[in-house]
Amino acid sequence: MYQFDLKRFRKEKRLTQDGLGAMVGYSRASLSNFESGRQPITDSFLDKLNEVFGIDVEEYKSYNRISIVNEDEDEEYTKTYWKTKYYNLLEKYNACLEEKDTLSRKLLNESKQKE
């Protein structure tokens, strides 16, 4: 069984349950049930998120999926989740290296101009 992290999505958008509900045509109670896991999130709800926010719902779902591995509800993040996290961190690291390189060149050029 997989669960879409709706609460995280909503908080990232800085919306209340009422606010998101008004945007996608669902009640606050429905959103509360989705977020708590009392009611499974439907494909039609995800399609509505795609329609309203213009996001790739399939990509967002795979990033936020949590696999329930046993009856005790121990959670294991999927390979897709960790792969996404790894590539995001790698991109940030590469961006930092590029910025460091740019700043180093700039400092070197400024020191040469002063001489």
PDB file of C-alpha atoms in Angstrom:
ATOM      1  CA  MET A   1       0.000   0.000   0.000  1.00  0.00           C
ATOM      2  CA  TYR A   2       1.285   3.479  -0.865  1.00  0.00           C
ATOM      3  CA  GLN A   3       0.367   6.837   0.579  1.00  0.00           C
ATOM      4  CA  PHE A   4       0.713  10.227  -1.122  1.00  0.00           C
ATOM      5  CA  ASP A   5       2.014  12.816   1.356  1.00  0.00           C
ATOM      6  CA  LEU A   6      -0.811  15.313   0.925  1.00  0.00           C
ATOM      7  CA  LYS A   7      -0.105  17.185   4.150  1.00  0.00           C
ATOM      8  CA  ARG A   8       3.471  17.874   3.047  1.00  0.00           C
ATOM      9  CA  PHE A   9       2.253  19.014  -0.354  1.00  0.00           C
ATOM     10  CA  ARG A  10      -0.334  21.339   1.210  1.00  0.00           C
ATOM     11  CA  LYS A  11       2.150  22.837   3.657  1.00  0.00           C
ATOM     12  CA  GLU A  12       4.678  23.414   0.857  1.00  0.00           C
ATOM     13  CA  LYS A  13       1.966  25.403  -0.921  1.00  0.00           C
ATOM     14  CA  ARG A  14       1.253  27.261   2.355  1.00  0.00           C
ATOM     15  CA  LEU A  15      -2.415  26.361   2.269  1.00  0.00           C
ATOM     16  CA  THR A  16      -4.907  25.385   4.939  1.00  0.00           C
ATOM     17  CA  GLN A  17      -7.166  22.407   4.414  1.00  0.00           C
ATOM     18  CA  ASP A  18     -10.018  24.835   3.768  1.00  0.00           C
ATOM     19  CA  GLY A  19      -7.952  26.789   1.247  1.00  0.00           C
ATOM     20  CA  LEU A  20      -6.793  23.737  -0.680  1.00  0.00           C
ATOM     21  CA  GLY A  21     -10.280  22.257  -0.509  1.00  0.00           C
ATOM     22  CA  ALA A  22     -11.782  25.387  -2.064  1.00  0.00           C
ATOM     23  CA  MET A  23      -9.226  25.279  -4.875  1.00  0.00           C
ATOM     24  CA  VAL A  24      -9.777  21.644  -5.800  1.00  0.00           C
ATOM     25  CA  GLY A  25     -13.451  21.274  -4.913  1.00  0.00           C
ATOM     26  CA  TYR A  26     -13.121  18.988  -1.888  1.00  0.00           C
ATOM     27  CA  SER A  27     -14.265  19.561   1.692  1.00  0.00           C
ATOM     28  CA  ARG A  28     -11.899  20.153   4.595  1.00  0.00           C
ATOM     29  CA  ALA A  29     -13.161  16.894   6.090  1.00  0.00           C
ATOM     30  CA  SER A  30     -12.181  14.976   2.943  1.00  0.00           C
ATOM     31  CA  LEU A  31      -8.711  16.497   2.982  1.00  0.00           C
ATOM     32  CA  SER A  32      -8.360  15.660   6.662  1.00  0.00           C
ATOM     33  CA  ASN A  33      -9.313  12.059   5.909  1.00  0.00           C
ATOM     34  CA  PHE A  34      -6.815  11.927   3.024  1.00  0.00           C
ATOM     35  CA  GLU A  35      -4.014  13.356   5.175  1.00  0.00           C
ATOM     36  CA  SER A  36      -4.658  11.043   8.115  1.00  0.00           C
ATOM     37  CA  GLY A  37      -4.941   7.964   5.908  1.00  0.00           C
ATOM     38  CA  ARG A  38      -8.519   7.261   6.985  1.00  0.00           C
ATOM     39  CA  GLN A  39      -9.513   7.514   3.326  1.00  0.00           C
ATOM     40  CA  PRO A  40      -7.266   6.613   0.377  1.00  0.00           C
ATOM     41  CA  ILE A  41      -6.407   9.445  -2.006  1.00  0.00           C
ATOM     42  CA  THR A  42      -8.159   8.909  -5.314  1.00  0.00           C
ATOM     43  CA  ASP A  43      -6.722   9.310  -8.772  1.00  0.00           C
ATOM     44  CA  SER A  44      -9.440  11.875  -9.513  1.00  0.00           C
ATOM     45  CA  PHE A  45      -8.203  13.988  -6.579  1.00  0.00           C
ATOM     46  CA  LEU A  46      -4.626  13.754  -7.878  1.00  0.00           C
ATOM     47  CA  ASP A  47      -5.845  14.690 -11.361  1.00  0.00           C
ATOM     48  CA  LYS A  48      -7.515  17.757  -9.820  1.00  0.00           C
ATOM     49  CA  LEU A  49      -4.196  18.716  -8.153  1.00  0.00           C
ATOM     50  CA  ASN A  50      -2.551  18.423 -11.550  1.00  0.00           C
ATOM     51  CA  GLU A  51      -5.249  20.586 -13.128  1.00  0.00           C
ATOM     52  CA  VAL A  52      -5.099  23.317 -10.461  1.00  0.00           C
ATOM     53  CA  PHE A  53      -1.357  23.411  -9.772  1.00  0.00           C
ATOM     54  CA  GLY A  54       0.027  22.288 -13.117  1.00  0.00           C
ATOM     55  CA  ILE A  55       2.322  19.749 -11.513  1.00  0.00           C
ATOM     56  CA  ASP A  56       3.385  16.339 -12.723  1.00  0.00           C
ATOM     57  CA  VAL A  57       1.430  14.317 -10.197  1.00  0.00           C
ATOM     58  CA  GLU A  58       3.134  11.028 -11.105  1.00  0.00           C
ATOM     59  CA  GLU A  59       6.539  12.539 -10.372  1.00  0.00           C
ATOM     60  CA  TYR A  60       5.312  14.031  -7.109  1.00  0.00           C
ATOM     61  CA  LYS A  61       3.712  10.749  -6.075  1.00  0.00           C
ATOM     62  CA  SER A  62       6.896   8.787  -6.658  1.00  0.00           C
ATOM     63  CA  TYR A  63       8.905  11.301  -4.630  1.00  0.00           C
ATOM     64  CA  ASN A  64       6.577  11.079  -1.653  1.00  0.00           C
ATOM     65  CA  ARG A  65       5.647   7.429  -1.614  1.00  0.00           C
ATOM     66  CA  ILE A  66       6.148   5.542   1.594  1.00  0.00           C
ATOM     67  CA  SER A  67       5.831   1.773   1.511  1.00  0.00           C
ATOM     68  CA  ILE A  68       4.107   0.110   4.447  1.00  0.00           C
ATOM     69  CA  VAL A  69       6.091  -3.095   4.973  1.00  0.00           C
ATOM     70  CA  ASN A  70       4.134  -4.840   7.716  1.00  0.00           C
ATOM     71  CA  GLU A  71       1.092  -4.697   9.958  1.00  0.00           C
ATOM     72  CA  ASP A  72       2.944  -2.566  12.514  1.00  0.00           C
ATOM     73  CA  GLU A  73       3.096   0.122   9.842  1.00  0.00           C
ATOM     74  CA  ASP A  74       6.903   0.297   9.813  1.00  0.00           C
ATOM     75  CA  GLU A  75       7.801   2.644   6.987  1.00  0.00           C
ATOM     76  CA  GLU A  76      10.420   2.037   4.347  1.00  0.00           C
ATOM     77  CA  TYR A  77      11.188   4.704   1.789  1.00  0.00           C
ATOM     78  CA  THR A  78      11.180   3.441  -1.767  1.00  0.00           C
ATOM     79  CA  LYS A  79      14.207   3.416  -4.036  1.00  0.00           C
ATOM     80  CA  THR A  80      12.630   6.248  -6.039  1.00  0.00           C
ATOM     81  CA  TYR A  81      12.482   8.433  -2.938  1.00  0.00           C
ATOM     82  CA  TRP A  82      16.167   7.889  -2.099  1.00  0.00           C
ATOM     83  CA  LYS A  83      17.239   8.236  -5.709  1.00  0.00           C
ATOM     84  CA  THR A  84      15.429  11.574  -5.928  1.00  0.00           C
ATOM     85  CA  LYS A  85      16.969  12.748  -2.648  1.00  0.00           C
ATOM     86  CA  TYR A  86      20.437  11.704  -3.845  1.00  0.00           C
ATOM     87  CA  TYR A  87      20.144  13.501  -7.172  1.00  0.00           C
ATOM     88  CA  ASN A  88      18.757  16.639  -5.530  1.00  0.00           C
ATOM     89  CA  LEU A  89      21.697  16.723  -3.115  1.00  0.00           C
ATOM     90  CA  LEU A  90      24.126  16.039  -5.929  1.00  0.00           C
ATOM     91  CA  GLU A  91      22.693  18.933  -7.949  1.00  0.00           C
ATOM     92  CA  LYS A  92      23.025  21.265  -4.968  1.00  0.00           C
ATOM     93  CA  TYR A  93      26.606  20.124  -4.398  1.00  0.00           C
ATOM     94  CA  ASN A  94      27.501  20.717  -8.057  1.00  0.00           C
ATOM     95  CA  ALA A  95      25.887  24.164  -7.938  1.00  0.00           C
ATOM     96  CA  CYS A  96      27.991  25.016  -4.876  1.00  0.00           C
ATOM     97  CA  LEU A  97      31.146  23.862  -6.640  1.00  0.00           C
ATOM     98  CA  GLU A  98      30.324  25.994  -9.674  1.00  0.00           C
ATOM     99  CA  GLU A  99      29.660  29.013  -7.470  1.00  0.00           C
ATOM    100  CA  LYS A 100      32.928  28.437  -5.612  1.00  0.00           C
ATOM    101  CA  ASP A 101      34.797  28.213  -8.913  1.00  0.00           C
ATOM    102  CA  THR A 102      33.174  31.427 -10.185  1.00  0.00           C
ATOM    103  CA  LEU A 103      34.023  33.297  -6.988  1.00  0.00           C
ATOM    104  CA  SER A 104      37.606  31.996  -7.031  1.00  0.00           C
ATOM    105  CA  ARG A 105      38.082  33.223 -10.591  1.00  0.00           C
ATOM    106  CA  LYS A 106      36.601  36.577  -9.713  1.00  0.00           C
ATOM    107  CA  LEU A 107      38.938  36.992  -6.727  1.00  0.00           C
ATOM    108  CA  LEU A 108      41.918  35.930  -8.806  1.00  0.00           C
ATOM    109  CA  ASN A 109      41.048  38.460 -11.529  1.00  0.00           C
ATOM    110  CA  GLU A 110      40.586  41.235  -8.961  1.00  0.00           C
ATOM    111  CA  SER A 111      43.926  40.479  -7.338  1.00  0.00           C
ATOM    112  CA  LYS A 112      45.653  40.519 -10.749  1.00  0.00           C
ATOM    113  CA  GLN A 113      44.081  43.883 -11.570  1.00  0.00           C
ATOM    114  CA  LYS A 114      45.371  45.376  -8.313  1.00  0.00           C
ATOM    115  CA  GLU A 115      48.946  44.387  -9.150  1.00  0.00           C
TER     116      GLU A 115
END
